[in-house]
Tab-separated table of C-alpha atoms in Angstrom:
chain	number	residue	atom	x	y	z
A	1	MET	CA	140.728	-114.439	-131.056
A	2	LEU	CA	143.816	-112.287	-130.722
A	3	CYS	CA	143.749	-109.281	-133.076
A	4	PHE	CA	147.116	-107.827	-134.162
A	5	PRO	CA	146.316	-105.132	-136.775
A	6	LEU	CA	149.095	-104.312	-139.171
A	7	LEU	CA	147.518	-102.621	-142.210
A	8	VAL	CA	144.758	-100.212	-143.210
A	9	ASP	CA	141.343	-101.535	-142.140
A	10	GLN	CA	142.695	-104.132	-139.685
A	11	THR	CA	142.734	-101.525	-136.909
A	12	ILE	CA	138.989	-100.937	-137.301
A	13	ASN	CA	138.331	-104.691	-137.541
A	14	SER	CA	140.374	-105.238	-134.387
A	15	ARG	CA	138.373	-102.627	-132.514
A	16	CYS	CA	135.110	-104.154	-133.625
A	17	VAL	CA	136.182	-107.643	-132.519
A	18	SER	CA	137.611	-106.595	-129.176
A	19	GLU	CA	135.572	-103.580	-128.108
A	20	GLN	CA	132.242	-103.621	-129.849
A	21	TRP	CA	131.494	-107.359	-130.309
A	22	ARG	CA	133.689	-108.489	-127.389
A	23	ILE	CA	134.663	-111.744	-129.101
A	24	GLY	CA	138.409	-111.225	-129.074
A	25	VAL	CA	141.353	-109.371	-127.518
A	26	GLY	CA	143.329	-106.633	-129.244
A	27	VAL	CA	147.137	-106.746	-129.255
A	28	ASP	CA	148.523	-103.159	-129.190
A	29	GLY	CA	151.969	-102.075	-130.168
A	30	THR	CA	154.874	-104.378	-130.761
A	31	CYS	CA	154.924	-107.806	-129.306
A	32	ASP	CA	157.046	-110.947	-129.174
A	33	ARG	CA	156.200	-114.560	-128.665
A	34	PHE	CA	156.229	-114.150	-124.864
A	35	ILE	CA	153.566	-111.421	-124.964
A	36	ILE	CA	151.422	-113.588	-127.271
A	37	GLU	CA	151.908	-116.583	-125.040
A	38	LYS	CA	150.864	-114.476	-121.969
A	39	MET	CA	147.776	-113.172	-123.837
A	40	VAL	CA	146.713	-116.632	-125.033
A	41	LYS	CA	146.984	-117.961	-121.452
A	42	ASP	CA	144.994	-114.964	-120.199
A	43	VAL	CA	142.245	-115.546	-122.765
A	44	LEU	CA	142.069	-119.295	-122.055
A	45	GLU	CA	142.216	-118.963	-118.272
A	46	ASN	CA	140.381	-115.711	-117.495
A	47	ARG	CA	138.334	-114.438	-120.413
A	48	ILE	CA	136.986	-117.451	-122.210
A	49	GLU	CA	133.510	-117.424	-120.593
A	50	GLY	CA	132.918	-113.817	-121.402
A	51	LEU	CA	134.052	-114.334	-124.994
A	52	ARG	CA	131.788	-117.411	-125.359
A	53	ASN	CA	128.854	-115.458	-124.005
A	54	SER	CA	129.409	-112.696	-126.522
A	55	VAL	CA	129.640	-115.216	-129.375
A	56	ASP	CA	126.431	-116.926	-128.204
A	57	GLU	CA	124.619	-113.561	-128.104
A	58	ILE	CA	125.784	-112.586	-131.609
A	59	ALA	CA	124.781	-116.032	-132.919
A	60	LYS	CA	121.307	-115.623	-131.398
A	61	GLN	CA	120.936	-112.214	-132.966
A	62	ALA	CA	121.988	-113.609	-136.366
A	63	ARG	CA	119.479	-116.478	-136.093
A	64	ASP	CA	116.731	-114.056	-135.035
A	65	SER	CA	117.460	-111.708	-137.944
A	66	VAL	CA	116.874	-114.405	-140.580
A	67	LYS	CA	113.593	-115.644	-139.111
A	68	GLU	CA	110.453	-114.825	-141.034
A	69	THR	CA	109.766	-111.912	-138.686
A	70	GLY	CA	113.428	-110.907	-138.410
A	71	SER	CA	115.105	-107.739	-139.582
A	72	SER	CA	116.871	-109.369	-142.557
A	73	SER	CA	113.595	-110.804	-143.905
A	74	HIS	CA	111.891	-107.436	-143.352
A	75	ASN	CA	114.665	-105.539	-145.129
A	76	ILE	CA	114.666	-107.892	-148.128
A	77	GLU	CA	110.917	-107.576	-148.449
A	78	SER	CA	111.201	-103.807	-148.231
A	79	MET	CA	113.961	-103.706	-150.879
A	80	ILE	CA	111.835	-105.921	-153.252
A	81	LYS	CA	108.853	-103.562	-152.829
A	82	ASP	CA	111.049	-100.562	-153.555
A	83	ILE	CA	112.472	-102.210	-156.715
A	84	MET	CA	109.010	-103.250	-157.840
A	85	SER	CA	107.689	-99.689	-157.359
A	86	ILE	CA	110.453	-98.295	-159.506
A	87	LYS	CA	109.837	-100.852	-162.264
A	88	GLY	CA	106.187	-99.955	-162.262
């Protein structure tokens, strides 16, 4: 994924995608079709394995979080208990 932020929250989204999650590449500054072409080739020829590995890791974390013992299940149960305790 190439990220070319233009407005408001897109800069933060671009940083998350490229730096934190490592599933894309940020495009900084102005660019033309030749820069985009060069970046696409770079991703497809040099970075694709690293990006795929990052995507696979995030997918595994997402699957693990929704298992019965995962963080999402635990957090939902905790929220339900909190709501029930308020209701009385």
